[in-house]
Each structure stands twice: as structure tokens, then as C-alpha cells.
Short mmCIF file of C-alpha atoms and ligand atoms in Angstrom, two decimals:
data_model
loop_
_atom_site.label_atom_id
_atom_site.label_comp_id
_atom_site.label_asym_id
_atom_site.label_seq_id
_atom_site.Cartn_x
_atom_site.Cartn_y
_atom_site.Cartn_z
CA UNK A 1 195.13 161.03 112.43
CA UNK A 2 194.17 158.60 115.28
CA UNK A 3 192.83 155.25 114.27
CA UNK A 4 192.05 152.21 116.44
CA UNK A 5 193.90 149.19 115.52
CA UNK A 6 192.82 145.74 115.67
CA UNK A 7 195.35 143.68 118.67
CA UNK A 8 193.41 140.74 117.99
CA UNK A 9 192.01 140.68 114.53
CA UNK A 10 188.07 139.92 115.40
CA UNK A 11 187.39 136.25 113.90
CA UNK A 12 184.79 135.74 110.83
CA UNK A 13 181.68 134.02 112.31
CA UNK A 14 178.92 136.49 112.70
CA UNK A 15 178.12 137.71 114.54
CA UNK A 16 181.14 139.15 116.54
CA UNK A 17 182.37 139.56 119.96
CA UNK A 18 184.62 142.57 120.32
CA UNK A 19 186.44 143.81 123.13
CA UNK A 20 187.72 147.80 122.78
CA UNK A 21 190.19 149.27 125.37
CA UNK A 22 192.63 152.09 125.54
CA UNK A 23 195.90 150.32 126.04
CA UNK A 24 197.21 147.04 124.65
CA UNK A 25 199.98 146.98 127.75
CA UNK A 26 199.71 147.95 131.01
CA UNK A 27 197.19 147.55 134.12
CA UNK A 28 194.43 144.83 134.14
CA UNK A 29 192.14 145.23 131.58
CA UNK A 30 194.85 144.37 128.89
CA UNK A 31 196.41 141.63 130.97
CA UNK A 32 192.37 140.25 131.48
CA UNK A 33 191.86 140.68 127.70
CA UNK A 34 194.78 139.13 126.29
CA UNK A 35 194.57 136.37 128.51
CA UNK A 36 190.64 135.79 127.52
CA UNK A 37 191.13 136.00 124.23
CA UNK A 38 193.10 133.00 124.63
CA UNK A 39 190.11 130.84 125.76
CA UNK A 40 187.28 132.53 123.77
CA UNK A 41 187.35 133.55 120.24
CA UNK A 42 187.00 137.19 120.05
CA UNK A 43 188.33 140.60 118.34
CA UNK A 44 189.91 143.01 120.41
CA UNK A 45 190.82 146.82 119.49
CA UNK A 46 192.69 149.63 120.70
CA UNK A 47 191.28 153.15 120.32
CA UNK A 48 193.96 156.14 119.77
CA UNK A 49 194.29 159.17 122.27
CA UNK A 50 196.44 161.88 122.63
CA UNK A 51 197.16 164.03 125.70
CA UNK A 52 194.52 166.07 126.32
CA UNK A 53 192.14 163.05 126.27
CA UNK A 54 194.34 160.91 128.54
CA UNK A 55 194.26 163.87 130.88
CA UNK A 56 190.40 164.05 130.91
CA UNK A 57 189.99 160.12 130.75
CA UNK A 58 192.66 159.93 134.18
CA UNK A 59 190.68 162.67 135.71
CA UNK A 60 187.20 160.10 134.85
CA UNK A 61 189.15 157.47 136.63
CA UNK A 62 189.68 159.16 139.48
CA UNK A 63 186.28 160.58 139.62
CA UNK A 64 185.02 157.54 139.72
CA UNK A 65 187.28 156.01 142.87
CA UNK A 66 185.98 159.25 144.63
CA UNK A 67 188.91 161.03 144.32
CA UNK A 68 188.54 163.71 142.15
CA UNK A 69 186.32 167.09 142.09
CA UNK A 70 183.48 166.14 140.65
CA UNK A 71 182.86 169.79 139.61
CA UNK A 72 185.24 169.94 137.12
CA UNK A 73 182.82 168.26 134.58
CA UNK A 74 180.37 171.26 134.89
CA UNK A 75 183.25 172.88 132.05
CA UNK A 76 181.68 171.78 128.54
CA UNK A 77 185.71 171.67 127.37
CA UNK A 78 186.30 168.75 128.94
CA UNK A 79 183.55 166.50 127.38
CA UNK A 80 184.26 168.18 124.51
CA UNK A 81 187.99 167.03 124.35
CA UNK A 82 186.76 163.60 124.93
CA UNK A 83 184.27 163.23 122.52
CA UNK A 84 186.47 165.18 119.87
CA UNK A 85 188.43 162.57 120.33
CA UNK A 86 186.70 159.50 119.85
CA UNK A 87 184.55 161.58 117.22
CA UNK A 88 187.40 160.48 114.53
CA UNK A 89 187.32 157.08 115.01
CA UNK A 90 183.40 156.69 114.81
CA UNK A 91 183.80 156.22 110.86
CA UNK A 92 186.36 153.60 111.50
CA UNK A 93 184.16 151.35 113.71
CA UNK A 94 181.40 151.94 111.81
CA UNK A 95 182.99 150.09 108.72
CA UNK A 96 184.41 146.90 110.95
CA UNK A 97 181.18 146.45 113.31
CA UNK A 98 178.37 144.65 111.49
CA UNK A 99 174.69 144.42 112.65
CA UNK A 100 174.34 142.18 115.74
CA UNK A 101 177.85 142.26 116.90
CA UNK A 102 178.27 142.63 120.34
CA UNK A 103 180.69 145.48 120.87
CA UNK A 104 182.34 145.53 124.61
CA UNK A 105 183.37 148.70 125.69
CA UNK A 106 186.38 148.64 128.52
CA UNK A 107 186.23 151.86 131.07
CA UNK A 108 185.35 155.43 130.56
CA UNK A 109 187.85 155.63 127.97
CA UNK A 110 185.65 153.75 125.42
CA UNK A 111 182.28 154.60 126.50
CA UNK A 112 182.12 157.63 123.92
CA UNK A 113 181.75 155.03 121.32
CA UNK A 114 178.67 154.04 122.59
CA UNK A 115 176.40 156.03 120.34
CA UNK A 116 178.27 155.36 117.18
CA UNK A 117 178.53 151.08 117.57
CA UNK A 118 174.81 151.46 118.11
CA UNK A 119 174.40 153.81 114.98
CA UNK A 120 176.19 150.93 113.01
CA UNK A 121 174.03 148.73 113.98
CA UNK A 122 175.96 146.92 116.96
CA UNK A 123 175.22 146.17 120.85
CA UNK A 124 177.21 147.99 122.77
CA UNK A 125 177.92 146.90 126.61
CA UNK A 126 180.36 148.77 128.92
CA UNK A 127 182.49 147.05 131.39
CA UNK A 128 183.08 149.10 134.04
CA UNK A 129 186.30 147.46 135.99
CA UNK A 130 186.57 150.69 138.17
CA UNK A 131 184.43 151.75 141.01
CA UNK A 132 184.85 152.87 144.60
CA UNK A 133 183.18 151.87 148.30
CA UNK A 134 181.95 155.55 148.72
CA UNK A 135 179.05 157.88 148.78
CA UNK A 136 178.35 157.34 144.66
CA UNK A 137 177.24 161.14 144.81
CA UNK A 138 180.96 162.10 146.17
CA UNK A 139 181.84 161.32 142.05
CA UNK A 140 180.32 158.74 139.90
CA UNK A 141 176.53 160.67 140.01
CA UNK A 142 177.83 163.39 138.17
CA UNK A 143 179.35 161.44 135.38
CA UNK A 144 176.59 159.72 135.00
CA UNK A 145 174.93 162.39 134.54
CA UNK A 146 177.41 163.79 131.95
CA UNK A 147 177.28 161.00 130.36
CA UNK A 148 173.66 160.13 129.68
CA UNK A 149 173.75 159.90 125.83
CA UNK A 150 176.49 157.40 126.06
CA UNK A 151 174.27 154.96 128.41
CA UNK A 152 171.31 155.74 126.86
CA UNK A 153 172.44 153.52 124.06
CA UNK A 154 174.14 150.55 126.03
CA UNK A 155 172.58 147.55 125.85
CA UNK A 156 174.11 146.28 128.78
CA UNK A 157 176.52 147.72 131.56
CA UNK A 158 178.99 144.94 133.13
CA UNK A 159 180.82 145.33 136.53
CA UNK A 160 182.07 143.76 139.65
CA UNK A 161 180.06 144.87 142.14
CA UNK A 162 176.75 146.21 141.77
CA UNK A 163 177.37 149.59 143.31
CA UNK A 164 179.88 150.40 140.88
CA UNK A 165 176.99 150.80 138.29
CA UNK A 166 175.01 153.48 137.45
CA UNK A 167 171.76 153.42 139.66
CA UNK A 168 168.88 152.40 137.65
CA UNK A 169 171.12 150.25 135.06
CA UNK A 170 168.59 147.89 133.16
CA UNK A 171 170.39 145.29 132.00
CA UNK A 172 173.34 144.84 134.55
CA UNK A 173 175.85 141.97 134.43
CA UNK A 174 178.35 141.30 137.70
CA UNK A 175 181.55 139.69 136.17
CA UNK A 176 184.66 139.85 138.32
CA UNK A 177 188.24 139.52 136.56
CA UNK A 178 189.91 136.54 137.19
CA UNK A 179 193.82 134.49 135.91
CA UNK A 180 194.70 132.13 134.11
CA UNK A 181 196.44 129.34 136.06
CA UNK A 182 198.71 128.30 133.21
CA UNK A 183 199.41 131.44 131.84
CA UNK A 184 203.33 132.60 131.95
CA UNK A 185 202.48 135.88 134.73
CA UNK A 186 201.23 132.75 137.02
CA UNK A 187 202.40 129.33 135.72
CA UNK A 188 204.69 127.17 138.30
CA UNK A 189 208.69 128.51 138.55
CA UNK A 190 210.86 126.44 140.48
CA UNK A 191 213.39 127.86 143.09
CA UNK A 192 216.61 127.41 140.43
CA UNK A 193 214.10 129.81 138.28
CA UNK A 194 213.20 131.96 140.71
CA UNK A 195 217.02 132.68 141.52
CA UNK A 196 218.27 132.52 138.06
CA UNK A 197 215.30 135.74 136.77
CA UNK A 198 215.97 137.87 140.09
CA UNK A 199 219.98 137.47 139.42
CA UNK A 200 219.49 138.38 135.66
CA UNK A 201 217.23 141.61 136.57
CA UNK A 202 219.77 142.91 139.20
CA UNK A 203 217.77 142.50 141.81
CA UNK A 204 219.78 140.21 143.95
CA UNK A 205 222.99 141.02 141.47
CA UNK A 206 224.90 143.89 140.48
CA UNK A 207 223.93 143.03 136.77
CA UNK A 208 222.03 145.33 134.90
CA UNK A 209 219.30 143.77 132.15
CA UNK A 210 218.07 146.39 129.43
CA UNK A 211 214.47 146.00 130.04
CA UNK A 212 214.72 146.37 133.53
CA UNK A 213 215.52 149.22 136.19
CA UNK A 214 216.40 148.84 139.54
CA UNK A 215 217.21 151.56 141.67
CA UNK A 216 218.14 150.55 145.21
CA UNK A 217 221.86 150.93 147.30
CA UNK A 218 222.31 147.20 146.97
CA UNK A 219 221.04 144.00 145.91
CA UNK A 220 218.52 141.92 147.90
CA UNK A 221 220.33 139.47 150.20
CA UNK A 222 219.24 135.67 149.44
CA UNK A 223 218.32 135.23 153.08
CA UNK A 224 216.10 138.12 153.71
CA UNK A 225 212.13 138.20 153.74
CA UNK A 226 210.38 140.00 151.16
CA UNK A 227 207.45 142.61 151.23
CA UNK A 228 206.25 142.85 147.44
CA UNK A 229 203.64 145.48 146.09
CA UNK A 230 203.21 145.09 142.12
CA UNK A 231 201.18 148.21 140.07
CA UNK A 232 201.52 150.39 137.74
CA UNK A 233 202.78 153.82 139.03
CA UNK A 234 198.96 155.53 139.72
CA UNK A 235 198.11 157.58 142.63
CA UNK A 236 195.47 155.05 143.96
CA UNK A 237 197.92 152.74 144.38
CA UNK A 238 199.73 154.72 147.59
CA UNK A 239 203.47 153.24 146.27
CA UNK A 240 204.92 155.99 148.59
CA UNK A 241 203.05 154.38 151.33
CA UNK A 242 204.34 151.28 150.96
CA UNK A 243 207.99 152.35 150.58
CA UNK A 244 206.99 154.09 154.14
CA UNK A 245 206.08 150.64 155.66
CA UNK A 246 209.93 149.60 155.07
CA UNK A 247 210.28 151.35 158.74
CA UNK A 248 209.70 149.56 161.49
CA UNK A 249 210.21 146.01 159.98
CA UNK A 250 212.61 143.65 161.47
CA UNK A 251 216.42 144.10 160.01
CA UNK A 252 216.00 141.03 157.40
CA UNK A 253 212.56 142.51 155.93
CA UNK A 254 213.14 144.19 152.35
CA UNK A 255 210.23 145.88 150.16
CA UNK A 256 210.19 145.62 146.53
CA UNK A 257 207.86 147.87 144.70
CA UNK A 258 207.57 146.54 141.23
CA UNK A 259 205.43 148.59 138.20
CA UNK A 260 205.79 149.10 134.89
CA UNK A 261 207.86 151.30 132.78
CA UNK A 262 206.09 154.71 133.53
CA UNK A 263 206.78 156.23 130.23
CA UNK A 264 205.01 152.83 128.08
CA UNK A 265 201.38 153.82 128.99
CA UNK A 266 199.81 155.95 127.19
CA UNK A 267 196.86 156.77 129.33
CA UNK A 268 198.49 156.45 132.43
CA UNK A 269 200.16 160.37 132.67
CA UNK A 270 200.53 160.62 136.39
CA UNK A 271 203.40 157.49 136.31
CA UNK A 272 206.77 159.73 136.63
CA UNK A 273 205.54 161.91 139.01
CA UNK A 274 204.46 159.16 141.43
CA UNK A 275 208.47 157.39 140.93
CA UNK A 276 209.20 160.89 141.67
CA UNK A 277 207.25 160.67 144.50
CA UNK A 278 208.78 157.03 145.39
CA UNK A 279 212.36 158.46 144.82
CA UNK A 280 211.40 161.63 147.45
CA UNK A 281 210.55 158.91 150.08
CA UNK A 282 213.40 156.77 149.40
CA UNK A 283 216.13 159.44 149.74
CA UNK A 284 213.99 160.53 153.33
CA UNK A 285 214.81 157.11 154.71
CA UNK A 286 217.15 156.66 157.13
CA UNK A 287 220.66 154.48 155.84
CA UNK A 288 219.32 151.77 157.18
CA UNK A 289 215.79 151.76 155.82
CA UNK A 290 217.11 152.75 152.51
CA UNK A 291 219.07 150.05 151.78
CA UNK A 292 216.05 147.30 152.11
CA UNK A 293 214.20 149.26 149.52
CA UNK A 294 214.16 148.14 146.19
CA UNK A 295 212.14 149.67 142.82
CA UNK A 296 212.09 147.72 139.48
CA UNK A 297 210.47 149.30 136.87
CA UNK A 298 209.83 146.62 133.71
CA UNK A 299 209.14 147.32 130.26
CA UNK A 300 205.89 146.25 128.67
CA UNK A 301 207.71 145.11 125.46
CA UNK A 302 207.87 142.19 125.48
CA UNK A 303 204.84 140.83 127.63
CA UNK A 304 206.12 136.94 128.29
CA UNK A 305 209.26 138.60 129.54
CA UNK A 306 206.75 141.26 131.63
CA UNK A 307 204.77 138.24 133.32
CA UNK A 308 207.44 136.02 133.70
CA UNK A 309 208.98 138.54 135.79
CA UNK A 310 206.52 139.63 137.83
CA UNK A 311 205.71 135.78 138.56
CA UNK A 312 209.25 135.30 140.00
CA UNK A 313 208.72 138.39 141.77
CA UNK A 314 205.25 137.24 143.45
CA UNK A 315 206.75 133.99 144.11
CA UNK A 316 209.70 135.48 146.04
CA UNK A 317 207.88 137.57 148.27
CA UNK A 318 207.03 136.41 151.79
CA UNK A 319 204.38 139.06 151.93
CA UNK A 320 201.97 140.67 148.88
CA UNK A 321 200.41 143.70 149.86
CA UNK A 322 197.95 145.81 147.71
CA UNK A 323 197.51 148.90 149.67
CA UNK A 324 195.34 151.07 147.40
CA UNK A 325 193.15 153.60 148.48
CA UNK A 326 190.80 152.75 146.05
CA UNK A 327 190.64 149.43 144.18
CA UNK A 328 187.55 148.34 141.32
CA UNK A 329 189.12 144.57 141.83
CA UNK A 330 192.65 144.40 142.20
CA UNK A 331 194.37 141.49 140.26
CA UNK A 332 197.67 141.93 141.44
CA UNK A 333 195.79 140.79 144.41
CA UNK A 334 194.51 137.54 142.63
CA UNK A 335 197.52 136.52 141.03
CA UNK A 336 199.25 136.37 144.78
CA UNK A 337 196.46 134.31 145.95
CA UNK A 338 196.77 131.97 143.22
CA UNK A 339 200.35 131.39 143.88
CA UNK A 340 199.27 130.77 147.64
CA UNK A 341 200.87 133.93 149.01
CA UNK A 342 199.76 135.44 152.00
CA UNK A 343 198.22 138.88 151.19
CA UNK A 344 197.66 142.61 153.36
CA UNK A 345 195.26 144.55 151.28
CA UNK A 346 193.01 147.40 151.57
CA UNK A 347 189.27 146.80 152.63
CA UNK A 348 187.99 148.86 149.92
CA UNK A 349 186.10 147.70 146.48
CA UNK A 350 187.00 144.55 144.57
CA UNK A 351 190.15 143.64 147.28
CA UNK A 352 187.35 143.30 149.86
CA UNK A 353 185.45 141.05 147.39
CA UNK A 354 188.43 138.76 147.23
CA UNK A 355 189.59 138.37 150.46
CA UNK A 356 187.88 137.70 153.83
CA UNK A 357 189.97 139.32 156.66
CA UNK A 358 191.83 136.40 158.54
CA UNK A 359 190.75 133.65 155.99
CA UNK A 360 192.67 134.12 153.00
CA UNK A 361 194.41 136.83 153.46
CA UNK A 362 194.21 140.00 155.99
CA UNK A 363 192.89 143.21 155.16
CA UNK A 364 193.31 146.96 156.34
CA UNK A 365 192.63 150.13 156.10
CA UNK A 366 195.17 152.49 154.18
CA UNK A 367 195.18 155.49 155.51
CA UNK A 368 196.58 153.56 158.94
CA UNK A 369 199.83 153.36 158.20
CA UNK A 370 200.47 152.22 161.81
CA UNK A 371 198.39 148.94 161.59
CA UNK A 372 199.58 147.97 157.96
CA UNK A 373 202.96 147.86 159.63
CA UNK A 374 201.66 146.04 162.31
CA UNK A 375 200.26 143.66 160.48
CA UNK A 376 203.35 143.21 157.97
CA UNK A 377 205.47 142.33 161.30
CA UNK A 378 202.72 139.85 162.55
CA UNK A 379 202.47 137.88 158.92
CA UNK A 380 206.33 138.37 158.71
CA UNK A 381 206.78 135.84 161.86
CA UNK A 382 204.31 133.76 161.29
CA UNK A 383 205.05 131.08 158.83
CA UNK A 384 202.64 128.90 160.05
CA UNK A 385 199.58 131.76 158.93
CA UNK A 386 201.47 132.83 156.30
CA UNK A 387 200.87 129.25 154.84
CA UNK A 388 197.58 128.82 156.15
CA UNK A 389 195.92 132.06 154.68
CA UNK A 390 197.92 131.26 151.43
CA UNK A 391 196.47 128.01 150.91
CA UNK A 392 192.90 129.33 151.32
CA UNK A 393 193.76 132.30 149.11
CA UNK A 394 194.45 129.74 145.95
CA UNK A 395 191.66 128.03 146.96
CA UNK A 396 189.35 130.65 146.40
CA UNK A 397 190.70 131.61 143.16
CA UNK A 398 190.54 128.43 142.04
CA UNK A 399 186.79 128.61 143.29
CA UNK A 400 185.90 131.79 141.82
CA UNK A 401 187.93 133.87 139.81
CA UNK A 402 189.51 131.35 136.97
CA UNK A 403 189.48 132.52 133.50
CA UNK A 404 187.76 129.49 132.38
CA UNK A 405 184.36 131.10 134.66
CA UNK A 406 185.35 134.96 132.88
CA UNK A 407 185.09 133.47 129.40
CA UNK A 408 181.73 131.58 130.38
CA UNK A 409 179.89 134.53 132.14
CA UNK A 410 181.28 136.61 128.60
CA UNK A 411 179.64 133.98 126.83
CA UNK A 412 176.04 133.94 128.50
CA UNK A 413 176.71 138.16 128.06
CA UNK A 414 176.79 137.95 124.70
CA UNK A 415 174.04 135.68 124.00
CA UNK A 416 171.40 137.18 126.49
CA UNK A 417 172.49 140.54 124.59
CA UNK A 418 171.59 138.78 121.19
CA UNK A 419 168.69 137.54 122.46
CA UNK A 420 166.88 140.29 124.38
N1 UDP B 1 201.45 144.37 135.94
C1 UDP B 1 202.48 143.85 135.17
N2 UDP B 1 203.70 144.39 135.29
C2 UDP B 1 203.97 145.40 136.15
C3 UDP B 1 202.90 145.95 136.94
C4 UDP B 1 201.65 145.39 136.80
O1 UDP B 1 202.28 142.91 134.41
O2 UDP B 1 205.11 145.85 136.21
C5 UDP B 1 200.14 143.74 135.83
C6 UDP B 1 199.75 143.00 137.10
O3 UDP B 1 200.44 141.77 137.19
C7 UDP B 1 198.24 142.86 136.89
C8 UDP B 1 197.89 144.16 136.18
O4 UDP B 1 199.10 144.69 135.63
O5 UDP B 1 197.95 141.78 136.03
C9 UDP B 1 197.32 145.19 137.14
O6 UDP B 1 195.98 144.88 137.35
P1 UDP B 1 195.19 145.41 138.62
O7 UDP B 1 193.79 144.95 138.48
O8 UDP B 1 195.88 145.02 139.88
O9 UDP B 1 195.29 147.00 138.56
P2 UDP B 1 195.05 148.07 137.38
O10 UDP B 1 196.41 148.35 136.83
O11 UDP B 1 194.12 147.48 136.37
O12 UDP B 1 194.49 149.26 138.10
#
């Protein structure tokens, strides 16, 4: 039987704010979430899914980054496996949601529910965090055309940029993600620290922690220079093409690529074969290259342990890249920038948002592998803009994409919604 479970019981006053995603671990919207929930009472819940719909609500994903045949949603079956499988869980919703609450649905997963919050009486407004700099009609017009019903009863749509919206979208609010300055994933770690969590993980050790695996030939040296990429293990985020960068950097430069455990998220299927696909590359390399390649994978279990982690990691690194081929906003991205890290992303969607190409950070394009490389060697020996790009980078965080402003533009959400 699949139920949705409350992750964050929703709090008394009526009426609510509720938050509904598909994962309460793993990838943005859950790290977004539990962090906002911290600085805005709120309930949040977790729908239920099984194969099948992970497989069609992947395939939505990548339709909408412009990567996926958009034909395939002319079959009736697939619809049909995603609404039989939010169907269940209508009755379930309909018993916690009470007239007036304001019901926020996170990504295509949830956007089924539509219909059935506004049957019980609820608002419901879909945040879109996805979306893609491309022709829309390449993917996103013909789920948007599938999906009619579902928008028909939104009473608002959220996104980050305004042509990751359906065209014609009434009531459309642009709310980019942001971080939490104080939270563990970004909160100051001194050097001692630093060492202390990359020792215990066996990355610069030969220890091995149980919530941690590292598969490289041998540990990180203290003195060398660090390339870091952190994501989860998703085809959009071209890991094997940054394990391909490791050639051609000078002898001293390493590359860590850092996701999570690929068998903890449930609606992420596509994780083992992209390792896989990171292992393939890896054995490929020559001796030389392979030894200044490094893969963690970290459970999701126990979060604190997750961010703290990945904190030490992004404070290590000499470089952050985030070369996706497709990004709705990127907060990997975000969190380097906070910690003042100089940053190679791709110009595409919500990376191009954040960063302004030799300001705060440098962009590219991915599918030029050559002048990624190039522009890893530049940053690499250059302190000086290294420094200077990382200081504006934090700077416009701090500016623009604080938690404090996500939990304010939620608020003004939710009351224009009650008020309209
Ligand atoms: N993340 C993490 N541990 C990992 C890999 C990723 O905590 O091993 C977090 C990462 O720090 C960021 C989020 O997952 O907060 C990824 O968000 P992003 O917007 O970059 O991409 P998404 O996964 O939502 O596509």
C-alpha cells in the first residue's frame, strides 16, 4: 500500500503551509526543504512510489531539461502509471489538507496531486525547480500539454526563471533556492577539521569509515590541489566528464567526484549505471591520471554526517566545478560560492543565473571538454583570481540567495494565494 508520510508533521494554526516532495534525502529540493522548514513553520510530506513511477517521473525530468523524446508521452501507459500511482494516496491527503491550506507541490513527481488537494478544498501551487535553456517545444510543450488537468487546478506555479514555466501561467511566482549560512552542509570548519573529516573518510587515509566509499589507487596527498564536483549520480550531471578533465592537469591537480549513495534514492534509478559509467572512465585512464582520481560515495543516513562532509569536501577543493548539461539552479553551485570558492560551471539554466562569467565565478560550455580543461589549468594557477572571484561569489549569495529571502518570498506566496 503506498502512503505519504508526514517528515515534518504540518503545525496546527490554520490555515497550513505544506510542502510535498518525492524524497526526504537526496538532491536539492530535500536539502532546500529541510533547511526552510527550519526558519518557517511549515508541514512537509513525502509521497510513496514504486518503480514503474520513478521510471516515468525520471523520464519527466529529463523531458523537461530537453533531453528526452518527447514522443514517448503520446503512449496513454505512461500517464497512466503515474496517475495510478498517486491515485492511492488522493484519500490520504484529502483527510490531512483542510480548506484554505496552501498545498506546495515539489516537481513533476507531485503535480498529479493537483486535482485531488483542490477537490479537498486546498490551494495547490507547483514549484517547478527543473527547467532547461532550450527550444521549450524540444520537451516541456508536450508535457504541458499532457498535463493540462493537473495545471488547470493550480493556483499558482513557482519557478526560477520564467521560461521554465508553462507559457501562459497566470499566477507565476520566480523564487530561486538559496543556503543557509549556519547550517552544518555550510557552517565555518577550521583547517584541524577539515583534515581530521577527510582522514576519517579515507580520503587522504587508508582508513575505511562505514558510511563512506572511496574508490581511488591511493589517498589524496596533503599538498596537492583539488578539483571537486558534488551531485548525485544523474546523467545531467556529466560525472564521466569531469573524471575526463583529470587529463591534462598539472601533476599536483586531483579530482574528487563526490555524490550520494546511489542505491538511497528512490527516484533517482539511473545512479549505478552512471558509477558504472564513472568506474568505465576511471579504469580508461592512463596510471598516471588514475591515481589523482578519487570517488566518495556518502550515505544519506544520517544527514548532519552527509553535510558535514560535503562541507569539508567544498572547503578543500581549490576548484568547484558544476559541469551539467542541464541545470534548473544548481545548489551545489551556491553552497561553493558561499564558502568563497572559485567556481567553473555550465552556462545553462539556474548556474547562469548565479554566476556572471569572470565576476564570481567562470562559466562554460559542457560539451567543450577542451576549454573546461583550459579553464581548470588557468583558475588552478591563479590564486590571486581564485580569491578574487571567490569573494564576489559569497557576496552574491549573501545578496541574493539566503534562506532568510526563500522563507520570505514563501511567505508573500502563501498569502497572495490566500488572498486572491
Ligand atoms: N548533496 C549532498 N550529498 C551528496 C551529493 C549532493 O548533500 O553526496 C547535496 C548537495 O550538497 C546539494 C544537493 O544535494 O545541496 C544537490 O542540489 P542541486 O540543486 O545541486 O542538484 P539536484 O540534486 O537537486 O539536481
Amino acid at each position: 500500500m503506498l502512503t505519504p508520510t508526514w517528515e515534518v508533521d504540518p503545525p496546527r494554526e490554520s490555515p497550513l503551509l505544506a510542502h510535498v516532495n518525492a524524497t526526504a534525502t537526496g538532491g536539492g529540493v530535500s536539502e532546500l526543504l529541510r533547511n526552510l522548514l527550519r526558519h518557517q513553520p511549515a508541514g512537509w510530506a513525502v509521497i510513496a512510489g514504486n518503480a514503474d513511477f520513478y521510471a516515468v517521473t525520471k523520464y519527466l525530468h529529463h523531458l523537461l531539461h530537453g533531453q528526452a523524446d518527447p514522443t514517448r508521452l503520446d503512449d496513454p501507459a505512461l500517464i497512466r502509471t503515474y496517475r495510478a500511482t498517486l491515485e492511492p494516496q488522493h484519500a490520504w491527503f484529502a483527510d490531512q489538507i483542510r480548506p484554505d491550506d496552501v498545498v506546495v507541490l515539489h516537481d513533476p513527481q507531485t503535480l498529479g496531486l493537483a486535482p485531488a488537494i483542490k477537490a479537498a478544498g486546498g490551494k495547490p501551487v507547483w514549484h517547478c525547480h527543473i527547467g532547461a535553456t532550450i527550444d521549450p517545444e524540444r520537451g516541456p510543450a508536450r508535457m504541458w500539454q499532457a498535463f493540462e488537468p493537473e495545471f488547470d487546478a493550480l493556483d499558482a506555479v513557482v519557478t526560477t526563471l520564467p521560461e521554465f514555466a508553462p507559457p501562459n501561467t497566470k499566477n507565476l511566482f520566480l523564487i530561486p533556492p538559496a543556503v543557509d549560512p549556519s547550517a552544518v552542509k555550510n557552517r565555518d570548519l577550521g583547517a584541524t577539521e577539515i583534515d581530521a573529516l577527510l582522514a576519517e573518510i579515507g580520503l587522504t587515509s587508508d582508513r575505511i569509515a562505514p558510511d563512506v566509499a572511496i574508490t581511488h589507487e591511493k589517498p589524496l596527498p596533503p599538498d596537492s590541489r583539488v578539483v571537486l564536483q558534488v551531485s548525485r549520480w544523474d546523467p545531467l550531471k556529466d560525472m564521466p566528464g569531469v573524471a575526463r578533465c583529470v587529463v591534462g592537469l598539472p601533476r599536483d591537480a586531483h579530482v574528487v567526484l563526490a555524490g550520494t549513495n546511489p542505491t538511497e534514492i528512490p527516484d533517482d534509478p539511473e545512479g549505478l549505471a552512471v558509477l558504472a559509467e564513472v568506474r568505465a572512465v576511471l579504469a580508461e585512464l592512463s596510471e598516471v591520471d588514475r591515481g589523482r582520481l578519487h570517488l566518495v560515495n556518502i550515505s544519506m543516513r544520517d544527514q548532519d554526517r552527509n553535510a558535514l562532509i560535503v562541507n569539508a569536501l567544498q572547503r578543500r577543493a581549490d576548484v568547484v566545478v558544476q559541469k551539467s548539461l542541464q541545470e534548473g539552479f544548481g545548489l551545489t553551485v551556491t553552497e561553493a560560492m558561499i564558502k568563497g570558492k572559485a567556481v567553473i560551471a555550465s552556462d545553462v539554466g539556474g548556474l547562469r543565473q548565479q554566476i556572471t562569467h569572470g565576476h564570481n565565478g567562470i562559466l562554460v560550455d559542457p560539451a567543450d571538454i577542451g576549454s573546461v580543461r583550459e579553464e581548470l589549468r588557468r583558475l588552478l594557477d591563479d590564486p590571486t583570481l581564485r580569491r578574487e572571484l571567490g569573494g564576489r561569489a559569497r557576496a552574491t549569495v549573501l545578496e541574493h540567495y539566503t534562506m532568510r529571502q526563500f522563507a520570505d518570498a514563501y511567505r508573500q506566496l502563501a498569502k497572495s494565494v490566500h488572498e486572491a
